[in-house]
Coordinates of N, CA and C in Angstrom, one line a residue:
M1 N 4.8 -10.7 -4.7 CA 3.7 -9.9 -4.9 C 2.1 -10.9 -5.3
T2 N 1.3 -10.5 -4.6 CA 0.2 -11.2 -4.4 C -1.0 -10.3 -5.4
V3 N -1.8 -10.9 -6.5 CA -3.0 -10.2 -6.8 C -3.8 -11.1 -6.4
A4 N -5.0 -10.0 -6.7 CA -6.3 -10.9 -5.9 C -7.5 -9.6 -6.7
P5 N -9.0 -10.5 -6.4 CA -10.1 -9.3 -6.7 C -10.0 -8.4 -5.4
G6 N -10.2 -7.2 -5.0 CA -10.6 -6.8 -4.1 C -11.9 -5.8 -4.2
T7 N -11.9 -5.2 -5.2 CA -12.6 -3.8 -5.1 C -14.3 -4.4 -5.2
P8 N -15.8 -4.2 -5.5 CA -16.5 -4.9 -5.6 C -17.4 -4.3 -7.2
D9 N -16.5 -4.0 -7.4 CA -16.4 -3.9 -9.8 C -15.8 -4.9 -9.4
G10 N -15.3 -5.4 -9.5 CA -14.5 -6.8 -9.9 C -12.8 -6.2 -10.5
G11 N -13.2 -5.3 -9.7 CA -11.4 -5.0 -9.7 C -10.1 -5.7 -8.9
M12 N -8.9 -5.1 -9.5 CA -7.9 -6.4 -8.6 C -7.2 -5.9 -7.9
V13 N -6.7 -5.9 -6.9 CA -5.4 -5.1 -6.5 C -4.3 -5.9 -6.1
R14 N -3.3 -5.9 -6.5 CA -1.8 -6.0 -5.9 C -1.2 -5.9 -4.8
T15 N -0.9 -6.6 -4.2 CA -0.2 -6.7 -2.6 C 1.4 -6.8 -2.9
Q16 N 2.3 -6.4 -2.2 CA 3.9 -7.2 -2.0 C 4.1 -6.6 -0.1
Q17 N 5.1 -7.4 -0.3 CA 5.8 -7.2 1.4 C 7.0 -8.0 0.4
K18 N 8.1 -6.8 1.0 CA 9.5 -6.8 0.8 C 10.9 -5.6 1.8
A19 N 11.6 -5.9 1.4 CA 12.3 -5.9 2.4 C 12.9 -4.8 2.2
G20 N 12.9 -3.4 3.3 CA 13.5 -1.4 3.2 C 14.9 -2.0 2.2
K21 N 15.3 -1.4 2.5 CA 17.3 -0.3 1.9 C 17.5 -0.6 3.0
Q22 N 17.2 -0.9 3.8 CA 17.7 -0.6 5.1 C 17.8 -2.5 6.3
P23 N 18.8 -2.5 7.0 CA 19.0 -4.0 7.4 C 17.3 -3.7 8.4
G24 N 16.6 -4.7 8.3 CA 15.3 -4.5 8.9 C 14.3 -3.8 8.8
S25 N 14.4 -3.0 7.2 CA 13.2 -2.1 7.2 C 13.0 -2.7 6.5
L26 N 11.3 -2.5 6.7 CA 10.1 -3.4 5.8 C 9.7 -2.8 5.1
E27 N 9.1 -3.0 3.5 CA 7.8 -2.0 2.8 C 6.8 -3.0 1.9
W28 N 5.9 -2.4 2.6 CA 4.1 -2.9 2.3 C 3.8 -2.2 1.5
S29 N 2.8 -3.0 0.4 CA 1.9 -1.9 -0.1 C 0.7 -2.6 -1.1
A30 N -0.3 -1.3 -1.5 CA -1.2 -2.5 -1.5 C -1.3 -1.4 -3.1
E31 N -1.9 -1.7 -4.2 CA -2.2 -1.0 -5.8 C -3.3 -2.0 -6.2
T32 N -4.1 -0.4 -6.6 CA -4.9 -1.0 -7.6 C -5.1 0.3 -8.5
V33 N -6.5 0.5 -9.5 CA -6.8 1.4 -10.7 C -8.2 1.5 -10.2
T34 N -8.4 2.4 -9.6 CA -9.9 2.9 -10.1 C -10.6 2.9 -11.3
P35 N -12.4 2.4 -11.1 CA -12.9 3.2 -12.7 C -12.5 3.6 -13.2
Q36 N -12.5 4.5 -13.1 CA -12.5 6.1 -13.5 C -10.0 5.5 -14.1
G37 N -10.0 5.0 -14.0 CA -8.6 4.6 -14.8 C -7.4 5.4 -13.9
M38 N -7.6 5.6 -12.2 CA -6.7 6.4 -11.8 C -6.3 5.5 -11.2
R39 N -4.6 5.0 -10.9 CA -4.3 4.3 -10.2 C -3.8 4.7 -8.9
V40 N -3.9 4.1 -7.9 CA -4.1 4.3 -6.2 C -2.8 2.9 -5.8
T41 N -1.7 3.5 -4.8 CA -1.0 2.5 -4.3 C -0.7 3.7 -2.9
V42 N -0.9 2.7 -2.1 CA -0.5 2.3 0.0 C 0.5 2.2 0.0
T43 N 1.4 2.4 1.5 CA 3.0 2.3 0.7 C 3.1 1.8 2.0
A44 N 3.3 1.5 3.5 CA 3.5 1.6 4.4 C 5.0 0.8 4.5
F45 N 5.7 1.5 5.3 CA 7.0 1.2 6.4 C 7.7 0.9 7.9
N46 N 8.1 0.1 8.2 CA 8.5 0.3 10.0 C 10.3 1.2 10.2
S47 N 10.1 2.1 8.9 CA 11.3 2.9 9.6 C 10.5 4.8 9.1
Q48 N 10.9 5.1 9.5 CA 10.6 6.6 9.6 C 10.7 7.2 8.5
Y49 N 11.5 6.9 7.2 CA 11.5 7.4 5.7 C 12.5 5.7 5.0
P50 N 12.0 5.8 3.5 CA 12.3 4.3 3.4 C 14.1 3.8 2.9
N51 N 14.7 5.1 3.2 CA 16.6 4.6 3.1 C 16.8 4.7 4.6
Q52 N 16.1 4.8 5.9 CA 16.2 4.7 6.7 C 16.3 3.4 7.8
A53 N 17.0 3.2 8.5 CA 16.7 2.0 9.7 C 15.6 1.9 10.1
A54 N 15.3 0.7 10.8 CA 13.6 0.7 10.9 C 14.1 1.5 12.4
V55 N 12.5 1.6 12.8 CA 12.3 2.1 14.6 C 11.3 1.5 15.2
R56 N 10.4 0.1 14.8 CA 9.9 -0.7 14.6 C 9.9 -1.7 14.5
P57 N 9.5 -2.8 15.1 CA 8.8 -4.4 14.4 C 8.7 -4.6 13.8
E58 N 7.2 -4.1 13.3 CA 6.2 -4.1 12.4 C 5.8 -3.4 11.9
L59 N 5.1 -2.7 11.5 CA 4.5 -2.0 10.5 C 3.3 -1.5 11.0
A60 N 2.8 -0.2 11.4 CA 1.6 0.0 11.7 C -0.2 -0.2 10.7
L61 N 0.3 -1.1 9.7 CA -1.0 -1.1 8.9 C -0.8 -2.4 8.6
T62 N -1.9 -3.4 8.1 CA -1.9 -4.5 7.7 C -1.5 -4.7 6.9
L63 N -1.4 -5.9 5.9 CA -1.7 -5.5 4.3 C -3.2 -5.2 4.1
A64 N -4.3 -6.2 5.0 CA -5.8 -6.2 4.3 C -6.1 -4.1 5.1
Q65 N -5.2 -3.4 5.6 CA -5.6 -2.8 6.0 C -5.1 -1.6 4.9
L66 N -4.0 -1.4 4.1 CA -3.6 -0.8 3.2 C -4.3 -1.0 2.1
S67 N -4.9 -2.5 2.0 CA -5.4 -2.9 0.5 C -7.3 -2.4 1.0
A68 N -7.5 -1.7 1.9 CA -9.2 -1.2 2.4 C -8.5 -0.1 1.6
I69 N -7.3 0.6 2.2 CA -7.5 2.1 1.7 C -7.5 2.0 0.5
A70 N -6.9 1.3 -0.3 CA -7.0 1.2 -1.6 C -7.7 1.5 -2.3
T71 N -8.4 0.1 -1.9 CA -9.4 0.6 -2.8 C -11.2 1.2 -2.2
S72 N -10.7 2.3 -1.6 CA -12.1 2.8 -0.3 C -12.4 3.4 -2.4
D73 N -13.8 3.8 -1.2 CA -14.5 4.5 -2.6 C -14.3 5.6 -2.9
K74 N -13.9 6.6 -1.5 CA -13.5 7.6 -1.4 C -12.6 8.6 -2.6
W75 N -12.1 7.8 -3.4 CA -10.8 7.3 -4.1 C -11.7 8.4 -5.6
H76 N -12.8 7.8 -6.4 CA -14.1 8.2 -6.8 C -13.6 9.2 -6.7
N77 N -13.7 9.9 -6.4 CA -14.2 11.8 -6.1 C -13.0 12.2 -6.8
F78 N -11.8 12.2 -6.8 CA -11.2 12.3 -7.0 C -10.3 13.2 -9.1
M79 N -11.6 12.0 -8.8 CA -11.3 12.4 -10.9 C -12.2 13.3 -11.6

């Protein structure tokens, strides 16, 4: 797990890379809290479902892309 600055207002982003529940499966996530207090978590798997075997060797999104989605200002309009 890594915690680093990631938002223009100084907010932090927590990223995590871990093995999935099945052999060869991976789970990556990025998490942050908006200035309004809403928690945003974006998770990617290399399997169709979290509890199934991997269907591709890598994930479709990188940690940087997951972090960009989690810290997008588009989430600010949901509160």
